[in-house]
Amino acid sequence: MSDTTIFIPKDSRDSVQLNEDGWITHPRGETIEVYGPAKGHAIGCVHAYEPSEIDQRIEQLAQGYQTWRFTRLTDRARLLHRWADILEKHITPLAQLLMLEIAKNRQDASDEIQRSVDFIHYTAEEGLRLSGEALYGDAFPGHARNKVSLVGRVPLGVVLAIPPFNYPINLAITKIAPALMGGNAVILKPPTQGALSGLNIVHLAYEAGIPFNVLAAITGSSRNIGDYLVSHPYVKMVNFTGSTPTGQHIAQITTMMPLLLELGGKDAALVLSDADMTLARDQIVSGAFSYSGQRCTAVKRVLAVDELASSLGLAIAEKVRTLTVGLPEDNCMITPLISQQSADFVWELIQEALEQGAVALTPVHRKDNLIFPVVLDYVTPSMRIAWEEPFGPVLPIIRIQDEAEGISLANASEYGLQAAIFTQDISKAFDLAEHLDVGTVQINGKTSRGPDHFPFVGTKSSGLGAQGVRYSILAMTRLKSTVVNLGHV
Ligand code: G3P
C-alpha cells in the first residue's frame, strides 16, 4: 500500500484526475466543477473525459476483464476485504468529502462509509458461497443418465455502475463490489456532486490491489457522456440509481443488455386507527426527513385514517420542529439541498399545495437551497405533492376513510418502491401488505433499503431488478450450462 492519500480540494480551482500512478492535479483538458451545496460555490473540479479517452479506458477494462474473470474467488474476496479495511481507515476524510460534496451531515456521512465497508466484507463472503447445480438427463423423458448438465454462474463482462448524488460512496460500492466478486470489470461513472468521493474510493481500491484495468472511474457530465457510456459496445450491463426519467431513457437506448435500475419513489406510510402513535410518529419523521428527505426510500406521504390524522399530524409536526437545521459539519438533520434547482422544485410543490388548501403544521421557510422541514396537512389527491417526488424535507398528510382507500391511493402512484403499515394487528398488516404493489412493505417501521443483504426491489416506475448483496451478484452474472455426455449406457 503506497499512497492512500485522500484527495480533498483546497480551493475551487483544484482540478483532479485519477490514473494508474495516482492523482493528476490540474490535468490537461476539459474539467467540470463540483458544486458544494453548503458552501454555495464550487469546491473543486474533476476531469471531463472525452469520448476518445473513454474508448481507451474501456478498452483497457475489456482486456483486464479477460484475466479477472478467471481469477480465483478467494483472490477476489481477499482484495475486496483489503479494500474494505483501507476504506475503514479513511472514514474521517471520506466523510469530510461527503459533507463538502453533498452536504450530508457528519454522522450520516460516516455511517455511509461504515455501511460500505460492511457491504464489501459481506459481499466477499457471499461470493465464495455462490454455487450451481448438476442436472441429470434421465429426469426428463427420453433421456439417459449419461447426460449431465453442470450449471454455474459466469460474469457478464464490463459493468457500468452509475450511482446517485445522495449515496455517492455507498451506492457506488453496492454496484462495484458484487460486480467484481462476480468476475466482471467495472466502470464507475460517479455523479458530478460526488465525483471526488467516487475517485477517492477507486484510488483506495487500487491501493488494495484491485487492478487498474479492472476498475475505472470516468468522470464527466452525464449530459455529455452518459449516452456514450451506456451505448458503448464493450459495456455489457448497466447498474444505475437515479431519477425515473433517466432510468427509462437508459432502458430505451439499450438493447439486449441486462439492467439494474433503482429509480424514484413515493413511499406511503399507512397509519391505521390502532397504530402505536409514538412509534408511527418517530419512524415517519426519521423516514421522511433523514438527509433532508433526499432518499429514494424516504417516507413521501402519510395516508392516515381521518379519526387520528389531526392528532398524528400535530405529533409529527411537534417532533419536526425539534429537528436541527443548518450545516452538515454541525451534524444538523436538515441541511442545504443538493442544488438551488432542487430546492426550487420542492418549494414550488409546497407553495402550490398551500395555494390549493393544504395547511402547514410547521413554519414554511427557505434560505437559498436550505428548506426548513415542512409538514402539510389536508393534502388532497388533486395536489401535485400527493403524487410527485419532491426529494426534499416536506411531508404531505392525506386523510383516508379506511384502509381500502389507503391501499387504493398507495397503489395509484406511478411508483412502487416501498410502503409502510403502522398497526398493531399483524395479521391485518400482512393482509394489507399482500395488496400493496411495491417492492418492499415495512410493517411498523420506516421505509428503508437496509439491511443490505435484504432484497431491495422497485416495481413500476421505481425500477427494474433486485439489489441486495446476493441478488446483486446474481444480477451481474449469468447462468452457464456445461453438459457432459458420458459413455453410452
Ligand atoms: O436513495 C437511495 C436509496 O438507496 C435509499 O437507501 O438506505 O437510505 O433507505 P436508504
Coordinates of C-alpha atoms and ligand atoms in Angstrom, one line a residue:
M1 CA 0.0 0.0 0.0
S2 CA 1.9 3.0 -1.2
D3 CA -0.4 6.0 -1.4
T4 CA -3.6 6.2 0.5
T5 CA -3.9 9.9 0.2
I6 CA -7.4 11.2 0.1
F7 CA -7.7 14.0 -2.4
I8 CA -9.7 16.9 -0.9
P9 CA -9.6 20.1 -2.9
K10 CA -8.1 23.0 -1.0
D11 CA -9.9 25.5 -3.2
S12 CA -12.4 25.6 -6.1
R13 CA -9.6 25.8 -8.7
D14 CA -8.2 22.4 -7.6
S15 CA -8.8 20.0 -10.5
V16 CA -8.0 16.3 -10.4
Q17 CA -7.9 13.1 -12.4
L18 CA -7.0 9.6 -11.3
N19 CA -4.6 7.5 -13.3
E20 CA -2.6 4.3 -12.8
D21 CA 0.1 6.3 -10.9
G22 CA -2.4 8.1 -8.7
W23 CA -3.6 11.6 -8.7
I24 CA -3.0 14.1 -11.5
T25 CA -3.8 17.5 -10.2
H26 CA -4.6 20.1 -12.8
P27 CA -4.9 17.6 -15.7
R28 CA -4.9 18.8 -19.3
G29 CA -8.3 19.0 -21.0
E30 CA -11.8 19.9 -20.0
T31 CA -12.9 19.9 -16.4
I32 CA -16.3 20.2 -14.7
E33 CA -16.9 21.9 -11.4
V34 CA -18.1 20.1 -8.3
Y35 CA -20.6 22.4 -6.5
G36 CA -20.6 22.4 -2.7
P37 CA -24.3 22.7 -1.6
A38 CA -23.5 24.0 1.8
K39 CA -20.8 26.3 0.5
G40 CA -22.9 27.8 -2.3
H41 CA -19.9 27.6 -4.7
A42 CA -17.6 25.1 -6.5
I43 CA -15.3 23.2 -4.1
G44 CA -13.1 21.8 -6.9
C45 CA -13.1 20.3 -10.4
V46 CA -12.7 16.9 -11.9
H47 CA -11.5 15.9 -15.4
A48 CA -14.2 15.7 -18.0
Y49 CA -13.5 12.6 -20.1
E50 CA -13.6 12.9 -23.9
P51 CA -15.1 10.1 -26.0
S52 CA -11.6 9.1 -27.2
E53 CA -10.4 8.9 -23.6
I54 CA -13.4 6.8 -22.7
D55 CA -12.7 4.4 -25.6
Q56 CA -9.1 4.0 -24.5
R57 CA -10.1 3.4 -20.8
I58 CA -12.9 0.9 -21.7
E59 CA -10.5 -1.0 -24.0
Q60 CA -8.2 -1.4 -21.1
L61 CA -11.1 -2.8 -19.0
A62 CA -12.2 -5.2 -21.7
Q63 CA -8.6 -6.6 -21.7
G64 CA -8.4 -6.6 -17.9
Y65 CA -11.7 -8.5 -17.8
Q66 CA -10.2 -11.4 -19.8
T67 CA -7.8 -12.0 -16.9
W68 CA -10.0 -11.0 -14.0
R69 CA -12.8 -13.4 -15.0
F70 CA -10.5 -16.3 -14.3
T71 CA -9.1 -15.2 -11.0
R72 CA -9.9 -17.4 -8.1
L73 CA -12.9 -16.4 -5.9
T74 CA -10.7 -16.5 -2.9
D75 CA -8.3 -13.9 -4.5
R76 CA -11.2 -11.6 -5.4
A77 CA -12.5 -11.9 -1.8
R78 CA -9.1 -11.2 -0.4
L79 CA -8.7 -8.0 -2.5
L80 CA -12.2 -6.9 -1.5
H81 CA -11.6 -7.4 2.2
R82 CA -8.4 -5.4 1.9
W83 CA -10.3 -2.6 0.1
A84 CA -12.8 -2.5 2.9
D85 CA -10.1 -2.4 5.5
I86 CA -8.4 0.6 3.8
L87 CA -11.7 2.4 3.4
E88 CA -12.4 1.9 7.1
K89 CA -9.1 3.6 8.0
H90 CA -10.2 6.6 6.0
I91 CA -13.8 7.2 7.2
T92 CA -13.0 10.6 8.6
P93 CA -11.5 12.2 5.4
L94 CA -14.1 10.4 3.2
A95 CA -16.9 11.7 5.4
Q96 CA -15.4 15.2 5.1
L97 CA -15.7 14.9 1.4
L98 CA -19.3 13.8 1.6
M99 CA -20.1 16.8 3.8
L100 CA -18.4 19.1 1.2
E101 CA -19.8 17.5 -2.0
I102 CA -23.4 16.6 -1.0
A103 CA -24.0 18.4 2.4
K104 CA -24.6 15.1 4.2
N105 CA -24.2 15.6 7.9
R106 CA -21.2 14.3 9.7
Q107 CA -22.9 11.2 11.3
D108 CA -24.8 10.1 8.2
A109 CA -21.6 10.6 6.2
S110 CA -19.6 8.4 8.5
D111 CA -22.4 5.9 8.6
E112 CA -22.5 5.7 4.8
I113 CA -18.8 4.7 4.7
Q114 CA -19.0 2.2 7.5
R115 CA -22.1 0.7 5.8
S116 CA -20.0 0.4 2.6
V117 CA -17.1 -1.3 4.5
D118 CA -19.6 -3.8 5.9
F119 CA -21.1 -4.3 2.5
I120 CA -17.8 -5.2 0.9
H121 CA -16.9 -7.7 3.6
Y122 CA -20.3 -9.3 3.3
T123 CA -20.1 -9.4 -0.5
A124 CA -16.6 -11.1 -0.4
E125 CA -18.0 -13.8 1.9
E126 CA -21.3 -14.2 -0.1
G127 CA -19.4 -14.5 -3.3
L128 CA -17.5 -17.5 -2.0
R129 CA -20.8 -19.3 -1.5
L130 CA -22.3 -18.9 -4.9
S131 CA -22.9 -22.4 -6.1
G132 CA -24.5 -24.1 -9.0
E133 CA -26.2 -27.5 -9.5
A134 CA -25.9 -30.7 -11.5
L135 CA -28.9 -31.9 -13.5
Y136 CA -29.2 -35.5 -14.8
G137 CA -30.7 -36.2 -18.2
D138 CA -32.8 -39.2 -17.1
A139 CA -35.1 -36.8 -15.1
F140 CA -36.6 -35.9 -18.4
P141 CA -38.5 -38.4 -20.6
G142 CA -36.4 -39.9 -23.4
H143 CA -33.0 -39.1 -21.9
A144 CA -30.5 -41.2 -20.1
R145 CA -28.4 -40.6 -17.0
N146 CA -25.3 -40.2 -19.1
K147 CA -26.1 -36.6 -20.0
V148 CA -25.3 -34.3 -17.1
S149 CA -25.6 -30.5 -17.0
L150 CA -23.3 -28.7 -14.7
V151 CA -24.9 -25.3 -14.1
G152 CA -22.8 -22.4 -12.8
R153 CA -22.6 -18.7 -13.0
V154 CA -20.2 -16.6 -15.1
P155 CA -19.6 -12.8 -15.3
L156 CA -21.2 -10.6 -17.9
G157 CA -18.1 -8.5 -18.9
V158 CA -17.7 -4.8 -18.4
V159 CA -20.3 -3.4 -16.0
L160 CA -21.2 0.3 -16.0
A161 CA -22.0 1.4 -12.4
I162 CA -23.8 4.8 -12.1
P163 CA -24.6 5.8 -8.5
P164 CA -26.7 8.9 -7.5
F165 CA -25.6 12.0 -5.6
N166 CA -27.3 11.1 -2.4
Y167 CA -25.1 8.0 -1.7
P168 CA -22.0 8.5 -4.0
I169 CA -19.9 6.1 -1.9
N170 CA -22.4 3.5 -0.7
L171 CA -24.4 3.2 -3.9
A172 CA -21.1 3.0 -5.9
I173 CA -19.8 0.2 -3.7
T174 CA -23.1 -1.7 -3.7
K175 CA -22.6 -1.9 -7.5
I176 CA -18.8 -2.3 -7.7
A177 CA -18.2 -4.9 -5.1
P178 CA -20.8 -7.5 -6.3
A179 CA -19.7 -6.9 -9.9
L180 CA -16.1 -7.5 -9.1
M181 CA -16.9 -10.6 -6.9
G182 CA -18.9 -11.9 -9.8
G183 CA -15.8 -11.7 -12.1
N184 CA -16.7 -8.5 -14.0
A185 CA -14.7 -5.4 -14.8
V186 CA -16.3 -2.2 -13.7
I187 CA -16.6 1.4 -14.9
L188 CA -17.7 3.8 -12.3
K189 CA -19.4 6.9 -13.6
P190 CA -19.9 8.9 -10.4
P191 CA -22.4 11.8 -10.1
T192 CA -20.7 15.2 -10.6
Q193 CA -21.6 16.1 -7.0
G194 CA -20.0 13.0 -5.5
A195 CA -17.3 12.7 -8.2
L196 CA -14.5 13.4 -5.7
S197 CA -15.8 10.8 -3.4
G198 CA -16.0 8.3 -6.3
L199 CA -12.5 9.0 -7.4
N200 CA -11.2 8.5 -3.9
I201 CA -12.8 5.2 -3.3
V202 CA -11.4 3.9 -6.6
H203 CA -8.0 5.2 -5.7
L204 CA -8.2 3.2 -2.5
A205 CA -9.3 0.2 -4.4
Y206 CA -6.1 0.4 -6.5
E207 CA -4.1 0.7 -3.2
A208 CA -5.9 -2.6 -2.1
G209 CA -4.6 -4.3 -5.2
I210 CA -7.7 -4.2 -7.4
P211 CA -6.1 -3.8 -10.9
F212 CA -6.3 -0.5 -12.8
N213 CA -7.5 -2.4 -15.8
V214 CA -10.4 -4.0 -13.9
L215 CA -11.9 -0.9 -12.2
A216 CA -12.1 2.6 -13.7
A217 CA -13.6 5.9 -12.7
I218 CA -14.8 8.0 -15.6
T219 CA -15.9 11.5 -14.7
G220 CA -17.8 14.0 -16.7
S221 CA -21.3 15.4 -17.1
S222 CA -23.9 12.7 -17.7
R223 CA -25.5 15.1 -20.3
N224 CA -22.3 14.9 -22.3
I225 CA -21.1 11.3 -21.8
G226 CA -24.0 9.4 -20.3
D227 CA -25.4 8.0 -23.6
Y228 CA -21.9 7.3 -24.9
L229 CA -21.1 5.2 -21.9
V230 CA -24.4 3.4 -21.8
S231 CA -24.3 2.6 -25.5
H232 CA -20.6 1.6 -25.6
P233 CA -20.2 -1.7 -27.4
Y234 CA -17.9 -3.0 -24.7
V235 CA -20.4 -2.3 -21.9
K236 CA -22.4 -5.5 -21.1
M237 CA -24.5 -4.4 -18.2
V238 CA -25.7 -1.1 -16.7
N239 CA -26.4 -0.8 -12.9
F240 CA -28.0 2.6 -12.4
T241 CA -29.5 4.5 -9.5
G242 CA -31.1 7.8 -10.1
S243 CA -34.2 9.5 -11.5
T244 CA -37.0 7.6 -13.2
P245 CA -36.8 9.6 -16.4
T246 CA -33.1 8.9 -16.8
G247 CA -33.6 5.2 -15.9
Q248 CA -36.4 5.0 -18.5
H249 CA -34.1 6.7 -21.1
I250 CA -31.3 4.1 -20.4
A251 CA -33.8 1.3 -20.9
Q252 CA -34.9 2.8 -24.2
I253 CA -31.4 3.2 -25.7
T254 CA -30.0 -0.2 -24.6
T255 CA -30.9 -3.4 -26.4
M256 CA -30.4 -7.0 -25.2
M257 CA -28.5 -5.9 -22.2
P258 CA -29.2 -6.7 -18.5
L259 CA -30.1 -3.7 -16.4
L260 CA -30.4 -3.0 -12.7
L261 CA -32.4 0.2 -12.2
E262 CA -33.0 1.8 -8.8
L263 CA -35.3 4.8 -9.5
G264 CA -37.7 7.2 -7.8
G265 CA -40.3 6.5 -5.1
K266 CA -43.3 8.0 -3.4
D267 CA -43.3 5.7 -0.4
A268 CA -46.5 5.8 1.6
A269 CA -46.9 5.3 5.4
L270 CA -50.3 3.9 6.0
V271 CA -51.4 4.7 9.6
L272 CA -54.4 2.7 10.9
S273 CA -56.5 3.6 13.9
D274 CA -54.9 1.0 16.2
A275 CA -51.3 2.1 15.4
D276 CA -48.8 2.8 18.1
M277 CA -48.8 6.5 17.6
T278 CA -45.4 7.2 19.2
L279 CA -43.7 4.6 17.1
A280 CA -45.5 5.8 13.9
R281 CA -44.5 9.4 14.7
D282 CA -40.9 8.6 15.3
Q283 CA -40.5 6.3 12.3
I284 CA -42.3 8.6 10.0
V285 CA -40.2 11.7 11.0
S286 CA -37.0 9.8 10.7
G287 CA -38.1 8.2 7.4
A288 CA -39.3 11.4 5.9
F289 CA -36.5 13.9 6.9
S290 CA -33.2 11.9 7.1
Y291 CA -30.7 13.6 4.8
S292 CA -33.4 16.3 4.2
G293 CA -35.7 13.8 2.5
Q294 CA -33.2 13.2 -0.3
R295 CA -33.6 9.4 -0.2
C296 CA -35.5 7.3 -2.8
T297 CA -36.9 5.3 0.1
A298 CA -38.0 8.3 2.2
V299 CA -41.5 8.4 3.5
K300 CA -43.1 10.8 1.0
R301 CA -46.7 10.7 2.0
V302 CA -48.7 9.7 5.1
L303 CA -52.1 8.1 4.5
A304 CA -53.9 8.4 7.8
V305 CA -57.4 7.4 8.8
D306 CA -59.4 10.5 9.4
E307 CA -60.1 9.8 13.1
L308 CA -56.4 10.1 14.0
A309 CA -55.0 12.2 11.2
S310 CA -55.2 15.5 13.2
S311 CA -53.5 14.2 16.3
L312 CA -50.9 12.3 14.3
G313 CA -50.2 15.4 12.2
L314 CA -49.7 17.6 15.3
A315 CA -47.5 14.9 16.9
I316 CA -45.4 14.7 13.8
A317 CA -45.2 18.5 13.5
E318 CA -44.1 18.9 17.1
K319 CA -41.2 16.5 16.6
V320 CA -40.3 18.0 13.2
R321 CA -40.0 21.4 14.9
T322 CA -37.2 19.9 17.1
L323 CA -35.1 18.8 14.1
T324 CA -31.8 20.7 13.8
V325 CA -31.4 22.8 10.7
G326 CA -28.1 24.1 9.4
L327 CA -24.7 22.9 8.3
P328 CA -23.5 19.3 7.7
E329 CA -20.4 19.8 9.8
D330 CA -22.7 20.7 12.8
N331 CA -24.4 17.4 12.3
C332 CA -27.8 19.0 11.5
M333 CA -30.6 16.8 10.3
I334 CA -31.8 19.3 7.8
T335 CA -29.0 20.6 5.6
P336 CA -28.9 22.5 2.3
L337 CA -30.4 20.5 -0.6
I338 CA -28.1 19.4 -3.4
S339 CA -28.8 22.4 -5.6
Q340 CA -30.8 25.6 -6.0
Q341 CA -32.8 23.9 -8.7
S342 CA -33.8 21.0 -6.5
A343 CA -34.8 23.5 -3.7
D344 CA -36.8 25.5 -6.3
F345 CA -38.8 22.3 -7.2
V346 CA -39.5 21.4 -3.6
W347 CA -40.6 25.0 -2.8
E348 CA -42.9 25.0 -5.9
L349 CA -44.7 21.9 -4.7
I350 CA -45.1 23.3 -1.2
Q351 CA -46.4 26.7 -2.4
E352 CA -48.8 25.1 -4.8
A353 CA -50.3 22.8 -2.1
L354 CA -50.8 25.7 0.2
E355 CA -52.5 27.7 -2.5
Q356 CA -54.8 24.8 -3.1
G357 CA -55.8 24.4 0.6
A358 CA -53.2 22.4 2.3
V359 CA -52.4 23.5 5.9
A360 CA -48.8 23.9 7.1
L361 CA -48.3 22.5 10.6
T362 CA -44.8 23.8 10.7
P363 CA -43.1 27.1 9.6
V364 CA -42.6 27.4 5.9
H365 CA -39.2 28.9 5.4
R366 CA -36.3 28.8 3.0
K367 CA -32.9 30.3 2.8
D368 CA -31.4 29.7 -0.7
N369 CA -31.2 25.9 -1.0
L370 CA -31.9 25.3 2.7
I371 CA -35.6 24.5 3.2
F372 CA -36.9 24.1 6.7
P373 CA -38.8 20.9 7.3
V374 CA -42.5 21.2 6.4
V375 CA -45.5 19.1 7.4
L376 CA -48.6 19.7 5.3
D377 CA -52.0 18.5 6.5
Y378 CA -55.2 18.3 4.4
V379 CA -53.3 17.4 1.2
T380 CA -55.7 16.0 -1.4
P381 CA -55.2 13.8 -4.4
S382 CA -55.8 16.8 -6.6
M383 CA -52.4 18.3 -5.5
R384 CA -49.1 17.6 -7.3
I385 CA -47.4 17.0 -4.0
A386 CA -49.7 14.0 -3.4
W387 CA -48.0 12.2 -6.4
E388 CA -44.7 13.9 -7.4
E389 CA -41.4 13.1 -5.7
P390 CA -40.0 16.2 -4.0
F391 CA -36.7 14.8 -2.9
G392 CA -36.7 17.3 -0.1
P393 CA -37.9 18.0 3.6
V394 CA -41.6 18.0 3.0
L395 CA -44.2 15.5 4.3
P396 CA -47.8 15.6 3.0
I397 CA -50.6 14.1 5.1
I398 CA -53.5 12.7 3.1
R399 CA -56.6 11.7 5.0
I400 CA -58.3 8.4 4.2
Q401 CA -61.7 7.0 5.3
D402 CA -60.4 3.4 5.6
E403 CA -57.6 1.0 4.8
A404 CA -59.2 0.1 1.4
E405 CA -58.9 3.7 0.4
G406 CA -55.4 3.7 1.7
I407 CA -54.4 0.7 -0.4
S408 CA -56.1 2.3 -3.4
L409 CA -54.2 5.6 -3.1
A410 CA -50.9 3.9 -2.3
N411 CA -51.2 1.7 -5.5
A412 CA -52.4 4.6 -7.6
S413 CA -48.9 6.1 -7.6
E414 CA -46.7 5.5 -10.7
Y415 CA -44.0 4.4 -8.2
G416 CA -43.8 1.1 -6.4
L417 CA -40.6 1.2 -4.2
Q418 CA -41.7 0.6 -0.6
A419 CA -44.6 1.2 1.7
A420 CA -45.0 1.2 5.5
I421 CA -48.0 0.0 7.5
F422 CA -48.5 1.0 11.1
T423 CA -51.0 -1.1 13.0
Q424 CA -50.8 -3.5 16.0
D425 CA -52.9 -6.1 14.2
I426 CA -50.1 -8.1 12.5
S427 CA -52.5 -10.4 10.6
K428 CA -54.1 -7.3 9.1
A429 CA -50.7 -5.9 8.3
F430 CA -49.8 -9.0 6.3
D431 CA -53.1 -9.0 4.6
L432 CA -52.7 -5.3 3.6
A433 CA -49.1 -5.9 2.5
E434 CA -50.3 -8.5 0.0
H435 CA -52.4 -5.8 -1.7
L436 CA -49.6 -3.2 -1.9
D437 CA -47.9 -3.1 -5.4
V438 CA -44.4 -2.3 -4.1
G439 CA -41.0 -4.0 -3.8
T440 CA -40.9 -4.0 0.0
V441 CA -43.5 -3.5 2.7
Q442 CA -42.3 -2.4 6.1
I443 CA -44.6 -3.3 9.0
N444 CA -44.3 -0.9 11.9
G445 CA -41.1 0.6 10.6
K446 CA -39.9 3.4 8.3
T447 CA -39.3 2.6 4.6
S448 CA -35.6 2.0 4.0
R449 CA -33.2 -0.1 2.0
G450 CA -31.2 -1.8 4.7
P451 CA -30.0 -4.2 6.0
D452 CA -28.2 -4.6 2.7
H453 CA -28.4 -8.4 2.4
F454 CA -32.2 -8.0 2.2
P455 CA -33.6 -7.8 -1.3
F456 CA -34.1 -4.2 -2.5
V457 CA -36.7 -4.1 -5.3
G458 CA -38.6 -1.4 -7.2
T459 CA -41.6 -2.0 -9.3
K460 CA -43.4 0.2 -11.9
S461 CA -41.5 3.5 -12.2
S462 CA -39.3 2.7 -9.2
G463 CA -37.0 0.3 -11.0
L464 CA -36.0 -2.9 -12.6
G465 CA -34.4 -5.9 -11.0
A466 CA -33.3 -6.7 -7.4
Q467 CA -30.4 -5.5 -5.4
G468 CA -29.0 -6.7 -2.1
V469 CA -25.7 -8.5 -1.7
R470 CA -26.6 -11.9 -3.1
Y471 CA -29.2 -10.5 -5.5
S472 CA -26.7 -8.0 -6.9
I473 CA -24.1 -10.7 -7.6
L474 CA -26.8 -12.8 -9.3
A475 CA -27.9 -9.8 -11.4
M476 CA -24.4 -9.1 -12.6
T477 CA -23.6 -12.7 -13.5
R478 CA -25.5 -15.2 -15.7
L479 CA -26.1 -18.9 -15.8
K480 CA -23.9 -21.2 -17.9
S481 CA -24.6 -24.9 -18.6
T482 CA -21.8 -27.3 -19.4
V483 CA -23.3 -30.6 -20.5
V484 CA -21.2 -33.7 -20.2
N485 CA -22.1 -36.6 -22.4
L486 CA -20.7 -39.6 -20.6
G487 CA -20.1 -43.1 -22.1
H488 CA -23.3 -44.5 -23.7
V489 CA -25.1 -46.7 -21.1
Ligands
G3P1 O1 -32.0 6.9 -2.1 C1 -31.1 5.8 -2.1 C2 -31.8 4.6 -1.5 O2 -30.9 3.5 -1.8 C3 -32.1 4.8 -0.1 O3 -31.4 4.0 0.8 O4 -30.7 3.1 2.9 O5 -31.5 5.5 2.8 O6 -33.1 3.6 2.5 P1 -31.7 4.0 2.4

